Structure formats: C-alpha cells, structure tokens
mmCIF file of C-alpha atoms in Angstrom:
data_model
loop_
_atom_site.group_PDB
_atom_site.id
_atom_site.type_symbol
_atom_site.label_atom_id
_atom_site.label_comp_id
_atom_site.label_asym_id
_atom_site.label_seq_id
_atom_site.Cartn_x
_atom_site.Cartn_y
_atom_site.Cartn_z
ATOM 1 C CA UNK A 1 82.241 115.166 84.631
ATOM 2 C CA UNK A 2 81.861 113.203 88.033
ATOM 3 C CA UNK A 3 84.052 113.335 90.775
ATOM 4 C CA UNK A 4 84.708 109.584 90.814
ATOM 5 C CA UNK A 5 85.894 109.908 86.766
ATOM 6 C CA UNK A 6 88.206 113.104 87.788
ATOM 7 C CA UNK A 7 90.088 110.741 90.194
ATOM 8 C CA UNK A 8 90.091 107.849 87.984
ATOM 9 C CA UNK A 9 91.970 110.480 85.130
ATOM 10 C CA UNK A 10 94.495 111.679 87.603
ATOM 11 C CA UNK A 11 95.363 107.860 88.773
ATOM 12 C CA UNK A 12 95.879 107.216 85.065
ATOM 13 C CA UNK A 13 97.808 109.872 84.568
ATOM 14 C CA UNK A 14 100.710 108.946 87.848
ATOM 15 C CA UNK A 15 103.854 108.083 86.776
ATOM 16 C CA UNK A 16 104.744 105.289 87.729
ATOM 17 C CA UNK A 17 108.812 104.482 87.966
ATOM 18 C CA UNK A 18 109.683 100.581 88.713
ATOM 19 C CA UNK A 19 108.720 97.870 86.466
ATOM 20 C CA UNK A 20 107.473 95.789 89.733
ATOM 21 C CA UNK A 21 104.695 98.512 90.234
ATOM 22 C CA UNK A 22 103.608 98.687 86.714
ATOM 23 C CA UNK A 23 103.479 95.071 86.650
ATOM 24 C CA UNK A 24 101.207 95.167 90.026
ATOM 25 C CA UNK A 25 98.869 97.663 88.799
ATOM 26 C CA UNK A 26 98.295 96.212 85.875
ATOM 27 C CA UNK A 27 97.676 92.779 87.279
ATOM 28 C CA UNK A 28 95.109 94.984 89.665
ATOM 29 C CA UNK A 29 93.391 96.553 86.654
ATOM 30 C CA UNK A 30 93.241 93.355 84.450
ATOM 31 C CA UNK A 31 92.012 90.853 87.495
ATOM 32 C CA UNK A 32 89.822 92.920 88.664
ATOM 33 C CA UNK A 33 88.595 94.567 84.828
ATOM 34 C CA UNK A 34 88.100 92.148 82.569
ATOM 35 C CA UNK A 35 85.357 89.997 80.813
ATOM 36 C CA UNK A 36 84.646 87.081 79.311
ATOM 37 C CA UNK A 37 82.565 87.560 76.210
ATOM 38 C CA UNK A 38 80.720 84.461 74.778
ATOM 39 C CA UNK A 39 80.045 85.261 70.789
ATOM 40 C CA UNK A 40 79.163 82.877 68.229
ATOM 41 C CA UNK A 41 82.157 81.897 66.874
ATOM 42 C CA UNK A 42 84.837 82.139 70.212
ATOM 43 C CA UNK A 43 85.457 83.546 73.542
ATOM 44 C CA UNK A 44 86.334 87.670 73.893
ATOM 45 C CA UNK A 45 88.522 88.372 76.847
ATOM 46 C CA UNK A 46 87.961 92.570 77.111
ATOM 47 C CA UNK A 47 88.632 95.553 79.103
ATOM 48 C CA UNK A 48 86.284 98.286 79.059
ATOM 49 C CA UNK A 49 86.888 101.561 80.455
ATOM 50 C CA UNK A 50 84.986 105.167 79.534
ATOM 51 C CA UNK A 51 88.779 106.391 80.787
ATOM 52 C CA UNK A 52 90.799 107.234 77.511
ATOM 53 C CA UNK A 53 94.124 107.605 79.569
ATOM 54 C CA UNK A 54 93.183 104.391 81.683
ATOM 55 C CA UNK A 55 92.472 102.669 78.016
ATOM 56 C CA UNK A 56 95.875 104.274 76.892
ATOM 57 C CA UNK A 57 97.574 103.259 80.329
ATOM 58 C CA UNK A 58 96.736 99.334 80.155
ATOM 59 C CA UNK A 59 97.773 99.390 76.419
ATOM 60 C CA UNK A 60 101.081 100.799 77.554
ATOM 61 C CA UNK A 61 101.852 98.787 80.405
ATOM 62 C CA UNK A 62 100.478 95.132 78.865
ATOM 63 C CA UNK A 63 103.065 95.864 75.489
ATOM 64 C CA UNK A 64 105.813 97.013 77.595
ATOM 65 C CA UNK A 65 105.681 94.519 80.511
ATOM 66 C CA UNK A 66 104.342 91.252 78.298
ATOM 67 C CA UNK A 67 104.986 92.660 74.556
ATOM 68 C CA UNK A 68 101.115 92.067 73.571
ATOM 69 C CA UNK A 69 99.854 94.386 71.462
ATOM 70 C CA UNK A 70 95.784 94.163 72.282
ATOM 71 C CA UNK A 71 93.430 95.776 69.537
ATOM 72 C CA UNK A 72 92.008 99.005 70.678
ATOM 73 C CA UNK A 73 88.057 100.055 69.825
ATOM 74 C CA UNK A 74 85.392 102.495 70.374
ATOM 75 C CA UNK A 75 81.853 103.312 70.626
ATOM 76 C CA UNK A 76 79.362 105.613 71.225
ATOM 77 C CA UNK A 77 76.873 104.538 74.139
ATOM 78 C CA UNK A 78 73.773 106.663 75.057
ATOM 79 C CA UNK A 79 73.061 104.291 77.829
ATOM 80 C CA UNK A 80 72.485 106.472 81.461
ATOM 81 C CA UNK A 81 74.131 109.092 78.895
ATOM 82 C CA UNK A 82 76.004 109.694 75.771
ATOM 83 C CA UNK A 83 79.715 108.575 76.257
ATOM 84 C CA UNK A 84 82.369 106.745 74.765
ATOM 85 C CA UNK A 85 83.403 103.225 75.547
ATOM 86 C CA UNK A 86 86.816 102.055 74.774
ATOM 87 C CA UNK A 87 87.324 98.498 74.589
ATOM 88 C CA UNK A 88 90.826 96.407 74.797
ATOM 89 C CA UNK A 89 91.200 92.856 73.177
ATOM 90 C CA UNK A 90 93.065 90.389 74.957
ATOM 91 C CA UNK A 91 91.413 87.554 73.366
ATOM 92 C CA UNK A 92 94.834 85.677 72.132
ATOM 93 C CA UNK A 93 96.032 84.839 75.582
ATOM 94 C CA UNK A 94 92.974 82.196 75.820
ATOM 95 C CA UNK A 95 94.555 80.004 73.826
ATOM 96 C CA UNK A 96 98.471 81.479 72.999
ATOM 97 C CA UNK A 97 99.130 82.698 76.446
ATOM 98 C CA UNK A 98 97.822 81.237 79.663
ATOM 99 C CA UNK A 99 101.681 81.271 81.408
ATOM 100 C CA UNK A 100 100.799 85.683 80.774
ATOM 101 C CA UNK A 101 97.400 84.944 82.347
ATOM 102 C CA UNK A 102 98.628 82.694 85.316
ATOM 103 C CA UNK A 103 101.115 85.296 86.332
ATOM 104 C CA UNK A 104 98.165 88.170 86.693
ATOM 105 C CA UNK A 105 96.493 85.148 89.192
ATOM 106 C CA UNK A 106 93.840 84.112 86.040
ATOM 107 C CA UNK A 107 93.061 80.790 84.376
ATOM 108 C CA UNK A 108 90.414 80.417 81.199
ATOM 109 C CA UNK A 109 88.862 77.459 79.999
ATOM 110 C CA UNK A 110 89.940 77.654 76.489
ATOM 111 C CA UNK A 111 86.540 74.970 75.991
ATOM 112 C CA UNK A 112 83.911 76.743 78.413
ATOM 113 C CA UNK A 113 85.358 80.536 78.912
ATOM 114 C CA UNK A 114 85.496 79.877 82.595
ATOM 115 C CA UNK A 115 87.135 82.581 84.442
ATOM 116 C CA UNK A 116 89.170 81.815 87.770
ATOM 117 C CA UNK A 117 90.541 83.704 90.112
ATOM 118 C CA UNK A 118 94.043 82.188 92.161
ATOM 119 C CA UNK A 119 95.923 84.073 94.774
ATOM 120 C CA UNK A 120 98.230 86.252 93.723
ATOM 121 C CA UNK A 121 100.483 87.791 96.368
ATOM 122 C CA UNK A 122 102.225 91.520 96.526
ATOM 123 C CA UNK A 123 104.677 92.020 98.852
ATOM 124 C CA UNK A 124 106.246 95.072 98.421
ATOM 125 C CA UNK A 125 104.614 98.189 99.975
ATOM 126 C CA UNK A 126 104.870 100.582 96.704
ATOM 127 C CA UNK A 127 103.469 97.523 94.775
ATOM 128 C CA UNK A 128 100.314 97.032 96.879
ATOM 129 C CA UNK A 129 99.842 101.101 96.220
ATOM 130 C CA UNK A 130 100.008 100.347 92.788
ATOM 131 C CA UNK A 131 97.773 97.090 93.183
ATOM 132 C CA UNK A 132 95.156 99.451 94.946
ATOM 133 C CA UNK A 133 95.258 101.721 92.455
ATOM 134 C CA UNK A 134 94.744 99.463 89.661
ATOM 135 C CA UNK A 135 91.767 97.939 91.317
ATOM 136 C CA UNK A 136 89.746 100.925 91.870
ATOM 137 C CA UNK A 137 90.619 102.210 88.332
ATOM 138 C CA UNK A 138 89.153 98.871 86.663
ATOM 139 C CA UNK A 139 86.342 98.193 89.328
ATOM 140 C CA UNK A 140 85.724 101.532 91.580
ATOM 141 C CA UNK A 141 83.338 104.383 91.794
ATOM 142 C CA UNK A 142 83.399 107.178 94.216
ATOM 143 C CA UNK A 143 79.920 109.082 95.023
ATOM 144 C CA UNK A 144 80.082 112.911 94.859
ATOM 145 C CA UNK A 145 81.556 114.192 98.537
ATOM 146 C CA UNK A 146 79.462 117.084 97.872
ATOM 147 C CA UNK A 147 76.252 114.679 99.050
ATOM 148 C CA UNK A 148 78.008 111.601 100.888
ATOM 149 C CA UNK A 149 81.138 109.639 101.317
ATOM 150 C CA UNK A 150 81.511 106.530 99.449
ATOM 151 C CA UNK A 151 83.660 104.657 97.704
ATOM 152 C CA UNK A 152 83.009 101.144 96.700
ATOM 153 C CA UNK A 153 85.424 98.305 94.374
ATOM 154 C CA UNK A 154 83.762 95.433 92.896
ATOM 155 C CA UNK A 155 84.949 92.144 92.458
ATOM 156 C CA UNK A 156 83.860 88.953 90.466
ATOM 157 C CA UNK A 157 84.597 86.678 93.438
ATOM 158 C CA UNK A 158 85.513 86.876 97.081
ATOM 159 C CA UNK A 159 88.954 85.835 96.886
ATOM 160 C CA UNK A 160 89.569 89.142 95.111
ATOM 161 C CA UNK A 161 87.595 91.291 97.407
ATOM 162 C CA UNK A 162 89.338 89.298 100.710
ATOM 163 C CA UNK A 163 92.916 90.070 98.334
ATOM 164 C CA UNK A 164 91.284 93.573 98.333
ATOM 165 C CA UNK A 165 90.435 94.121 101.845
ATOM 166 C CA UNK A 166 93.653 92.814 102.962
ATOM 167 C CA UNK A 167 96.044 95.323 101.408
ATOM 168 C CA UNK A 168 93.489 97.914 102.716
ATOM 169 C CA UNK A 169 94.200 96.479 105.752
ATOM 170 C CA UNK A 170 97.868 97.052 105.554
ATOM 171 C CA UNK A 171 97.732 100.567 105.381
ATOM 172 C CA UNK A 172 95.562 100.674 108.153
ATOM 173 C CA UNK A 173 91.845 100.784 106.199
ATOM 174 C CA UNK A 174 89.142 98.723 107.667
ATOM 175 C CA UNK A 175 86.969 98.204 104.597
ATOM 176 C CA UNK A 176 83.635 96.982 104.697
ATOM 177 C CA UNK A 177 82.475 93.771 102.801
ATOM 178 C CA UNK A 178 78.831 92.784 101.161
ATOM 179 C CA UNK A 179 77.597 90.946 98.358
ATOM 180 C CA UNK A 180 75.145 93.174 95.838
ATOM 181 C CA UNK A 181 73.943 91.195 92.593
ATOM 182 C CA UNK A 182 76.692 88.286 92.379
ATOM 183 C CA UNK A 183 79.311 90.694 93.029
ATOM 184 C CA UNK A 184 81.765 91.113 95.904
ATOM 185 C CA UNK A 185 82.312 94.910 97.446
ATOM 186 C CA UNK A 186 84.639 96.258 99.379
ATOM 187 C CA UNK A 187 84.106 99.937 100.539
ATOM 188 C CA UNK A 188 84.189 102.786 102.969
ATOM 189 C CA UNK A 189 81.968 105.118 104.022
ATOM 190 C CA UNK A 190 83.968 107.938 105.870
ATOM 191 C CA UNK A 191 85.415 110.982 104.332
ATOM 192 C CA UNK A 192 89.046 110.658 106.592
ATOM 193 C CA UNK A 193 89.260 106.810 105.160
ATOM 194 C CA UNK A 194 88.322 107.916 101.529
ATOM 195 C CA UNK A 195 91.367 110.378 101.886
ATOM 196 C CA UNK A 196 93.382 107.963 103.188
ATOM 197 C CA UNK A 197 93.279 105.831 100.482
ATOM 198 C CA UNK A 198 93.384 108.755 97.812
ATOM 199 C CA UNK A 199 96.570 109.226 99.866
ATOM 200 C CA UNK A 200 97.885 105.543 99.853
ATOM 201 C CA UNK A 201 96.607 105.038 95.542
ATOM 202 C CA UNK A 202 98.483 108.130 94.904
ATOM 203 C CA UNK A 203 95.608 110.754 93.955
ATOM 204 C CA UNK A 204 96.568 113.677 95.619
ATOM 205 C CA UNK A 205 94.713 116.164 93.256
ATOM 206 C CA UNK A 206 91.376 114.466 94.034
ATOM 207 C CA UNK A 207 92.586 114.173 98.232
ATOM 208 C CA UNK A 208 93.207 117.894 98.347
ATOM 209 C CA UNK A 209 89.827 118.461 96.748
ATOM 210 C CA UNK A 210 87.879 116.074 98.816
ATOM 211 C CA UNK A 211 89.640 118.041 101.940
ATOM 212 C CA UNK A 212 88.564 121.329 100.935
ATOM 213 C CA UNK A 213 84.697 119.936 100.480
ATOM 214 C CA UNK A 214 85.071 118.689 103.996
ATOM 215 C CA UNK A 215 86.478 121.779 105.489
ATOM 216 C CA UNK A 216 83.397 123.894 103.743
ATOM 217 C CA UNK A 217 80.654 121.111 104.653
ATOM 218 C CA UNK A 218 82.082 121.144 108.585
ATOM 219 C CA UNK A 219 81.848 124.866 107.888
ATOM 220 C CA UNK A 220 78.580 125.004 107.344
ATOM 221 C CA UNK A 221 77.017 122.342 109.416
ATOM 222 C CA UNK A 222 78.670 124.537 112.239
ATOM 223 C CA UNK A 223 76.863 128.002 111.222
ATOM 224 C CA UNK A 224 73.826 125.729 111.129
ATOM 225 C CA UNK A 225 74.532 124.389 114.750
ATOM 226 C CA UNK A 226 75.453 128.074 115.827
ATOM 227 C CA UNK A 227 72.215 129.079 113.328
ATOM 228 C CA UNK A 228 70.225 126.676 115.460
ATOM 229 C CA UNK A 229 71.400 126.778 119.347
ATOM 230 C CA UNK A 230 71.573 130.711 118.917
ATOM 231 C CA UNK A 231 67.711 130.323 117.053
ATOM 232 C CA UNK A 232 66.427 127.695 120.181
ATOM 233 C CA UNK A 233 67.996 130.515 123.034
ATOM 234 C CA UNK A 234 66.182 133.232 121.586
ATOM 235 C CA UNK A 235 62.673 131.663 121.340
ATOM 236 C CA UNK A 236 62.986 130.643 125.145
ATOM 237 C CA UNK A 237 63.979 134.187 125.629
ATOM 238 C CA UNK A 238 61.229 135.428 124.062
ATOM 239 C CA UNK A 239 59.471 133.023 125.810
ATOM 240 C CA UNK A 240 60.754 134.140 128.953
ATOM 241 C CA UNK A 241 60.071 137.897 128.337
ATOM 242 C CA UNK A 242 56.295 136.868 127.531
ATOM 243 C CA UNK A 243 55.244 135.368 130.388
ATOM 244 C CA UNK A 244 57.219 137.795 132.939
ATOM 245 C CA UNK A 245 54.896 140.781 131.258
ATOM 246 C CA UNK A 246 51.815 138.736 130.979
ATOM 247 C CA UNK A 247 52.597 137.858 134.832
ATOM 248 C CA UNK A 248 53.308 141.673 135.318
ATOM 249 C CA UNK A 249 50.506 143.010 133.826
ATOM 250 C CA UNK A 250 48.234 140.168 135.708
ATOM 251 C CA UNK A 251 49.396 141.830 138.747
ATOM 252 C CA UNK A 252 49.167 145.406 137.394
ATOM 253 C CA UNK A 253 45.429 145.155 136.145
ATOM 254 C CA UNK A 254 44.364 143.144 139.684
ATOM 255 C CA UNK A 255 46.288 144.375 142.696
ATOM 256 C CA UNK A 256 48.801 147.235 140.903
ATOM 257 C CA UNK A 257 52.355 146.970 140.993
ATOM 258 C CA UNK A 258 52.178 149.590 144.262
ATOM 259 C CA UNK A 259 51.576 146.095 145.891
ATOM 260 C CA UNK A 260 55.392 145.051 145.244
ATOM 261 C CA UNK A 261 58.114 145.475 147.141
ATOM 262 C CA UNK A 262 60.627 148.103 145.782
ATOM 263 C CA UNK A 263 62.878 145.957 144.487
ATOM 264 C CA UNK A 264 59.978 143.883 142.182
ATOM 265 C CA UNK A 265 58.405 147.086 141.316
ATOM 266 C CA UNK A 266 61.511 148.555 139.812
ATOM 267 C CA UNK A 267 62.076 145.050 137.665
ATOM 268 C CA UNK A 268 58.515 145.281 137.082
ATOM 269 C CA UNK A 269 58.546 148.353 135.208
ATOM 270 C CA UNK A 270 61.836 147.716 133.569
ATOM 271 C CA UNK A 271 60.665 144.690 131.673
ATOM 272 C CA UNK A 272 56.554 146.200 130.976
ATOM 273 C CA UNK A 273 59.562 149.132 129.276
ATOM 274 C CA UNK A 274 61.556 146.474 127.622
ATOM 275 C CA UNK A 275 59.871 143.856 126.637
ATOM 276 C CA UNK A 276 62.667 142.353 123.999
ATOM 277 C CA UNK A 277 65.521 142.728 125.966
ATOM 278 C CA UNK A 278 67.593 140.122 127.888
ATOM 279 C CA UNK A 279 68.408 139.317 131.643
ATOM 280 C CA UNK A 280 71.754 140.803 131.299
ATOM 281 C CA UNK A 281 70.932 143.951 129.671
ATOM 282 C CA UNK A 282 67.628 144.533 132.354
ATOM 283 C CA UNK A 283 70.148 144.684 135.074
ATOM 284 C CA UNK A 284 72.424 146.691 133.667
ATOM 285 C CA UNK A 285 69.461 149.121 133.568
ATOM 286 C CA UNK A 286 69.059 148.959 137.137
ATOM 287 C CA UNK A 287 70.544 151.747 140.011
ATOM 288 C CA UNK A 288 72.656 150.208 140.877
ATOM 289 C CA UNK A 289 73.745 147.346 138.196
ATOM 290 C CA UNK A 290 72.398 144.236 139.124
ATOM 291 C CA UNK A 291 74.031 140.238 137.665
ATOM 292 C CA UNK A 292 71.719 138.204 135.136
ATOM 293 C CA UNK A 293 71.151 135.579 137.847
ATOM 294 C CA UNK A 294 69.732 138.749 140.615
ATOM 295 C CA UNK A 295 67.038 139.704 138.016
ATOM 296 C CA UNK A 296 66.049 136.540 136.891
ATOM 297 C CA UNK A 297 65.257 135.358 140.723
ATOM 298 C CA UNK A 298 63.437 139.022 141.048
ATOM 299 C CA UNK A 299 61.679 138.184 137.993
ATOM 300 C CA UNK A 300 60.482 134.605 139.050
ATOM 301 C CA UNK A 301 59.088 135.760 142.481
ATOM 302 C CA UNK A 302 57.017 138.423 140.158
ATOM 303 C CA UNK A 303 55.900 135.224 138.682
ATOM 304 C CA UNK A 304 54.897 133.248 141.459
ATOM 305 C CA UNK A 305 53.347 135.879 142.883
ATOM 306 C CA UNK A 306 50.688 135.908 139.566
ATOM 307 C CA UNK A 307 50.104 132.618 140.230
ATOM 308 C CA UNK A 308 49.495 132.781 143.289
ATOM 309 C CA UNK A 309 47.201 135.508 142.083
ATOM 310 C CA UNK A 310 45.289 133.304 139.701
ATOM 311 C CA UNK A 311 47.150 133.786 136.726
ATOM 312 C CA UNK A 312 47.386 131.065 134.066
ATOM 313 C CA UNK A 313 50.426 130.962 132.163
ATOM 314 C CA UNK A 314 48.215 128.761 129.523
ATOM 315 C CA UNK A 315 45.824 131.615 128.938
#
C-alpha cells in the first residue's frame, strides 16, 4: 500500500463533529472529485475513489447532509495494477437537483453536461480544515517521503486551485501553482510544509510517520557528511604523511639526515618510524611533548629543504 493511500484511509476515517464541517468537506471532495460522463443515452455525474472508507464517507455525508441516496458500484481494474474502483452516482441532481449542486459551488448543463465551477466561500477556520481535507482526499497524491517530498491537488479549473491555494494560505502554506495536461496543481515540495498540512487536514497518524522518516533521513545524511569530511581529512593526511617521508628519505639517500639540525632529525626519524600516524600523536612522541602546529612547521622546513634539494613532489 502507498504512503499517499495510508493518509487518504486515516483522513476518511476522522471524525468529524459539526454538521458545518461535514458539509465543507464534502463540498471539497465533490467539487474537486467528480466527473461528467457522456454515454449514449444521458449524462453520468460520478465519484471515483480506490478508497473504500472515502467511498463509504461521501455516501454518508451526501444522505445525511442532502438525504440523496447515490448508487454505489465496483470494479476490478488491472490498469498500473490490480485494484478496485468504487464508483458513486450522483447522476439525478442534473436534472432533479441543481439548488444541491449550486450550494457545493457547481452548475451542469442539463443539454451539454457542462461542468462549472462558482466561488464558494468557507469562513470558518475548522471548516476550511475540513475543506482541505476533502480536497486532497478527492484530488491529492503524496509521493513516498522515503525518496522525496511532494504532495500535489488537482483541480479542473483555476478558480478551484486559486480557492485551494488561498485556504493554504490561511494557515500559513505558500503552495505552488502550475498547469500539467489541462489541469490546475497546487503543491509543496518541503517535508516541514507537507507536515504542516497533515497537521492542519487532521492526519496525525501519517504526520508522526512522515516525522520519524525525516528524523532517520537527517540521520543518515549526517553519518554520510561525518562519513565524508572524516573520509576527505584522512586522505590529505595520508597525503601529508607521504610526501613528508618521500621528502625525508630524498634527504636521507642524498645528503643523510646527519645534515639536519637536531630538532628536524628527531621529527625526521619519528615520521620514517610512523608513517600512518597524525601531527598530534608525532609530538606527543617527542622528549619533550611538542603541539600539532610545532611539528607540522618542523615537518614543512624538512620539506623545503628536499626541494631545495631537487626533490619533486610529482615524482
């Protein structure tokens, strides 16, 4: 089961207290979910969902809030995979009941089947929540947080998606807009907005979930930055060590380290002895104990000196 049809369950499952709320949501499901079917003999206004307790939900809500009773179907698909499709019939309120229609913000051409969308305002802050929710239940997908953040509604026309975008707005969302193959989108593409709005449509099953995939993918892009700066300081080191005993032994095989002074002898020998070891732990080594920063300027003039020598770091 996908992530985005786990959220869209636990939305249909909220409970969902005063009748101005159910009547938002549904209005948010039905304007944004159904279709206009154009068969022989008439027009089919449906709602399809592969959501049995969103199918369930939007029968409940349109027979308690407007009486209808809409016939219920299904069907097997084995398009993209093999699912079930349930299908709700609202074709009577073409002709019977356009006052039901015109309250949800819809009008249909009982002679063409046009579908049009008119404002339709919410003004209560629990109803927008439920208007949200209703929206992204009909019309929204959610991609897998496991591989990116997304989460996208679609809309038949851009007075929906600006209706959209606005209550967004209201709980402090800034949506994105675009137009993809005559439809309208709103979206977001962070993980903190796509918990926000879990938050705001009620989903707090999914929002905890989503939370915990963050904390583990933070997690682990971490290790891989501490994986990666910790990887990048120990090839320079190695590096490092490299050329200080190529420069050493440069010296050793043409002049011998007698040449040195004390102090770059004793270095000398300490890093031809310990090749692998850091700065830090080479002075340590030393009688008496000298600081990361005395044995790396020790260590340089060793290196200068090969140069001046002849020596080619290249070869």
């Amino acid at each position: 089961m996908s992530f985005s049809l786990d959220v869209k369950r636990e939305m249909s499952r909220i409970e969902v207290t005063e009748a101005c709320c159910k009547k938002s949501e549904l209005a948010g499901i039905l304007r944004a979910g159904l279709t206009m079917r154009n068969t022989p003999d008439r027009f089919r206004l449906l709602f399809s969902t592969e959501n049995a307790p969103l199918s369930r939900r939007v029968f409940i809500l349109a027979k308690e809030i407007y009486g209808l009773d809409p016939g219920v179907s299904g069907r097997r698909t084995r398009r993209f995979r093999n699912r079930s499709i349930y299908q709700l019939n609202f074709s009577g309120l073409i002709n019977d009941r356009q006052e039901l229609l015109n309250d949800i913000g819809l009008s249909i051409s009982p002679d063409s089947g046009e579908m049009r969308y008119m404002n339709y305002r919410v003004r209560k802050r629990c109803c927008k929540r439920a208007y949200l929710r209703g929206g992204f239940l009909a019309a929204g997908s959610i991609s897998d947080p496991d591989k990116s953040y997304h989460l996208e509604v679609s809309f038949r026309s851009q007075l929906q998606a600006d209706e959209y975008i606005q209550y967004l707005n209201d709980f402090g969302l800034q949506p994105r807009s675009i137009q993809r193959k005559g439809y309208y989108l709103a979206y977001l593409k962070e993980g903190q907005e796509i918990v926000d709005f879990l938050n705001v449509t009620g989903a707090h099953k999914a929002l905890m979930n989503l939370e915990n995939i963050r904390i583990m993918k933070e997690m682990r892009n971490q290790v891989n930055r501490i994986v990666n700066c910790e990887t990048a300081n120990l090839s320079k080191t190695v590096d490092a060590s490299l050329r200080q005993t190529e420069s050493i032994r440069f010296i050793q095989e043409h002049a011998g380290l007698d040449s040195l002074p004390d102090a770059l002898r004793e270095i000398a020998l300490l890093r031809l002895e310990n090749p692998g070891v850091s700065l830090a732990e080479l002075g340590r080594m030393m009688e008496p104990p000298l600081s990361k920063s005395g044995v790396n300027h020790r260590l340089r003039k060793i290196e200068r000196i090969a140069l001046s020598m002849g020596f080619n770091t290249g070869s």
